[in-house]
Amino acid sequence: MRYFPLLLLLVSLSFPKVFIESNYPLRNNNFQRIATEENLFLILWALQKLKDVKDIRIMSVGKDTVIYVERYPILKKVEIRGNWFAGDEEIKNLILAREGEPLVNFDPKEAERTLKLFYRSRGFLYPEVHIGVRVDEKGFAYMKVEIREGELYFLGGALFKGAKHYDNIRLLTEAGLRLGEIYNEERAKKGSFKVQEFYRKRGFLESLVYYERTEKVRARKPFVYVLFPGVEATRRRFIDGAVALFRGISNFLSHPIAVTKTLFGKGRLAVPVYLVSEGERFKIGFEGNESFEKEDLMRLIDTDTPGVDLFFLEGTRERIEEFYRSKGFFDVKVDYSFKEGRINFKILEGERYRLVPLGFKGLKLPEFYDREAIESIRNTFLERVKERGYLLARLNLIEEVDRQKKRVYLIVDYDPGKRIVLKDIKYLGKDRELKGIFSRYRALLPSILDEKLLDSLHRDIRKYLDSKGYLDGDYSVKVRVEEKEDEMLFTYLYRVKEGKRYRYGELLIYGNEKTHHREIYYTVVKQRYFSIDAEEESLWNLIQSENFTGVRIENFVDREKKLVHRLVEVREDKRGLLELAVGYNTEEKLKLEGGVKLKNLFGVGITAKLSASRSQKYQTYELSLSDKFLFSRKYFGDVSAFRRLEFHGSFDLESTGYSLSFGYRPKRWYSVSIFASRTKNDVSGAGAGTYNLTKFGVYLVREKRDDPVNPSNVTHNSVRLTRAQGDRDYYTVEINNFILREIIKGLALNGKFALGWAGEEAPVFDRFFLGGLRDMRGYDYEAIGYPEGGRTYAFGRAEVLFSVREPVWAGTYAEAGNVGENFSKTFKDLKYDLGVALGARTPAGFIRLDLAKPLNKVGKPTSKFKIYLSIGFVY
């Protein structure tokens, strides 16, 4: 028996093996573990999908197979110096250089040009950039980016040499430029074309405008336009002034030092210089145009002409005649004269031909011939007919012009055909889920035969097959037609052949240098059969874990073995992060949040965070440990110790203690968690005293949003049930629902509804108040419920948001709510307010200005109007 292990070794060595070698060590992966002759194509497929890999060669060494991989260098570190305006991450994105990513054909000189163009487009006209790259023997690249941004330039005006008929401000506006905006040389260059077009539309048909250069000057006196860019072009409307103000706020938040220097006469200004050759101004006149205004005919003038010559005059004459003929003036004659800078078109309109329809009388045609109107009426009529199911309807128009009688006979040949009706859709099978899909569509029948409905059904069938792993599945359709006198009834008969169900095969992992393989196994959805939903959820889980800056999932389908193999490629984030956030609203004033975060501790997804936050209403200090995927994609947990100071309208609260929670995620957007905490609560003011409490409860949440910062669609539903014991014994229940939906581009609706109930022994800090930025904005902070709070509350809001002018939007809303000792009293005496809002999306975040008016009186004095300025998304 002592020779048995040696025998096993010799036997194993006798079988062919697959080895993976590379010029630089490949990042951490599990490829070698499954590298066999049987999996050779799978390994080659996975390697070809990696961004790190430049080339692959296969060699035979005896009975073994060697896969040689030529790998790109991996960027280990990027050191950036001298950048004040642009952050490190933005610069890395611009030059396509991020730690952990391969340097694929990276050209330092091209990257330098990219950065210089970026800075010049942002007003830094003299940037200096140098980029150096060093690669070590392990294939790691180290990059140094040295930047000298130089001075920031604002648009200080424009010089139009040769301009005589219009002043600089007018031409500056026509160029699309604004005094006080951050200077963009490319935009200034394009402004020359806009000014030239402006001149030509006003009769300067031979005018030429060129961009010559940009003059850079130092502001010698305060230049206030940096706080109101574009105000010189406003038309004394409130919205124009508001837009200029928001631009100024954006200027200041993005470049506070440069704006301040410019306001004190120390900043830098750029002045584009244009050469303007106005040329002769041609006066264009029209005689005899009784049926059309001069403005209508001026649109026919070719303003791109190189000059006024015979070709211009003849071309304009032909366009005027064609325009008149299209409107029924078939006898029109146009002549012209050109003398001393005046072009005069003499028009003999003649009589307008009447329209005489023959045949089908169902069209409401104009009295006189109008080609454009007739075609529009025809198309509209056919659209309405087809909407009623006459999909094969045709409408032919034949014109016959009678010049003697001044009439146009229009022969209308209309054939509606038969009405095409989708009578039924039948599924010839026994699968319950497919029956459910078909039943939803059958509920819409009978209807006209709609390709969109059938396409939607086909997508749902395909989605079902993919979601269940039937990748070879397909469906066949037979169509049965019944003809009636004026209808054709279609019945679609479907058979679905599922085929064999595909199972999941190997899970290949690449790029996890610090994260353990098992952590990714926990996060990725594991099930027997392949499904699209599982792939989407796996990707979402990996992103939500916050351990990775990049995640990619690829599938290799083995149709012979009916297997789907997965390649999960990750790019890990930094483990240690220093966080700092600044916000503002008129209720809490300046808000500061900062802390240190250590992520992916021990390679198992644990995050430790030491944080502090402060505003006029609170101070918080917290140490926490959390794991969003606790040994499974389904579970998550959090434990924290904290100290929090809260400053309310009628009381102050100091809480110290610890809390822990454990949650379960049944689906991607749903979670349920249980929590417990033990706190010491010191209250001064209303309800003064010290309360030692142990709390535990359950929290259910459904939340979905399309963007974490500026979402257009949000759904939030939550229920929190809490039991408190200790110095007081009571329950609390809170229900919160919010929805935001973009109905059409530029129009959105949102609504909120919330309820709360607390037991009789609940102390003042667990009772309810309304009023302030987050709810009942027409009232002072916590004015409703003042001073002891209430045991119940109800709140609702409906708001309409609409785009005014990018990036500015406006909104109007109504709110209702109250606080009481029971729901009967709460709903009996609801308080109301109305409000309007104006906001903008800026580089510094989402800025919103609210003006709200209360409609009821409350015990605490309330001002007639409340004004809020806030940064960030609040609901």
Short mmCIF file of N, CA, C and O in Angstrom, two decimals, residues 229-231 233-245 247 805:
data_model
loop_
_atom_site.label_atom_id
_atom_site.label_comp_id
_atom_site.label_asym_id
_atom_site.label_seq_id
_atom_site.Cartn_x
_atom_site.Cartn_y
_atom_site.Cartn_z
N PRO A 229 -24.53 85.01 -16.26
CA PRO A 229 -24.16 84.81 -17.67
C PRO A 229 -25.38 84.86 -18.59
O PRO A 229 -26.37 84.17 -18.36
N GLY A 230 -25.30 85.71 -19.60
CA GLY A 230 -26.39 85.80 -20.57
C GLY A 230 -27.47 86.79 -20.21
O GLY A 230 -28.45 86.94 -20.94
N VAL A 231 -27.30 87.51 -19.10
CA VAL A 231 -28.36 88.44 -18.69
C VAL A 231 -28.51 89.57 -19.69
O VAL A 231 -29.58 90.18 -19.80
N ALA A 233 -28.87 89.39 -22.75
CA ALA A 233 -29.77 89.01 -23.85
C ALA A 233 -31.19 88.73 -23.37
O ALA A 233 -32.03 88.35 -24.16
N THR A 234 -31.45 88.92 -22.07
CA THR A 234 -32.79 88.61 -21.56
C THR A 234 -33.80 89.62 -22.06
O THR A 234 -33.47 90.76 -22.38
N ARG A 235 -35.04 89.18 -22.07
CA ARG A 235 -36.12 90.02 -22.57
C ARG A 235 -37.03 90.49 -21.44
O ARG A 235 -38.23 90.57 -21.57
N ARG A 236 -36.38 90.77 -20.30
CA ARG A 236 -37.09 91.30 -19.14
C ARG A 236 -38.20 90.37 -18.68
O ARG A 236 -39.22 90.80 -18.15
N ARG A 237 -38.01 89.09 -18.87
CA ARG A 237 -38.94 88.10 -18.33
C ARG A 237 -38.30 87.44 -17.13
O ARG A 237 -37.08 87.27 -17.07
N PHE A 238 -39.14 87.02 -16.20
CA PHE A 238 -38.62 86.40 -14.98
C PHE A 238 -37.82 85.16 -15.30
O PHE A 238 -36.74 84.93 -14.74
N ILE A 239 -38.29 84.35 -16.25
CA ILE A 239 -37.63 83.08 -16.51
C ILE A 239 -36.25 83.30 -17.09
O ILE A 239 -35.29 82.58 -16.78
N ASP A 240 -36.08 84.38 -17.91
CA ASP A 240 -34.76 84.66 -18.46
C ASP A 240 -33.78 85.04 -17.37
O ASP A 240 -32.62 84.61 -17.36
N GLY A 241 -34.24 85.88 -16.43
CA GLY A 241 -33.38 86.25 -15.31
C GLY A 241 -33.05 85.07 -14.43
O GLY A 241 -31.93 84.94 -13.93
N ALA A 242 -34.04 84.17 -14.22
CA ALA A 242 -33.81 82.98 -13.39
C ALA A 242 -32.79 82.06 -14.04
O ALA A 242 -31.92 81.50 -13.36
N VAL A 243 -32.87 81.90 -15.37
CA VAL A 243 -31.91 81.05 -16.07
C VAL A 243 -30.50 81.62 -15.91
O VAL A 243 -29.54 80.89 -15.64
N ALA A 244 -30.37 82.96 -16.05
CA ALA A 244 -29.06 83.59 -15.89
C ALA A 244 -28.54 83.41 -14.47
O ALA A 244 -27.35 83.17 -14.24
N LEU A 245 -29.44 83.50 -13.48
CA LEU A 245 -29.04 83.32 -12.08
C LEU A 245 -28.55 81.90 -11.84
O LEU A 245 -27.52 81.69 -11.17
N ARG A 247 -27.25 79.90 -14.01
CA ARG A 247 -25.94 79.76 -14.65
C ARG A 247 -24.86 80.35 -13.75
O ARG A 247 -23.75 79.82 -13.64
N ARG A 805 -36.50 75.09 -19.88
CA ARG A 805 -35.42 75.23 -20.86
C ARG A 805 -34.20 74.55 -20.25
O ARG A 805 -33.80 74.86 -19.14
#
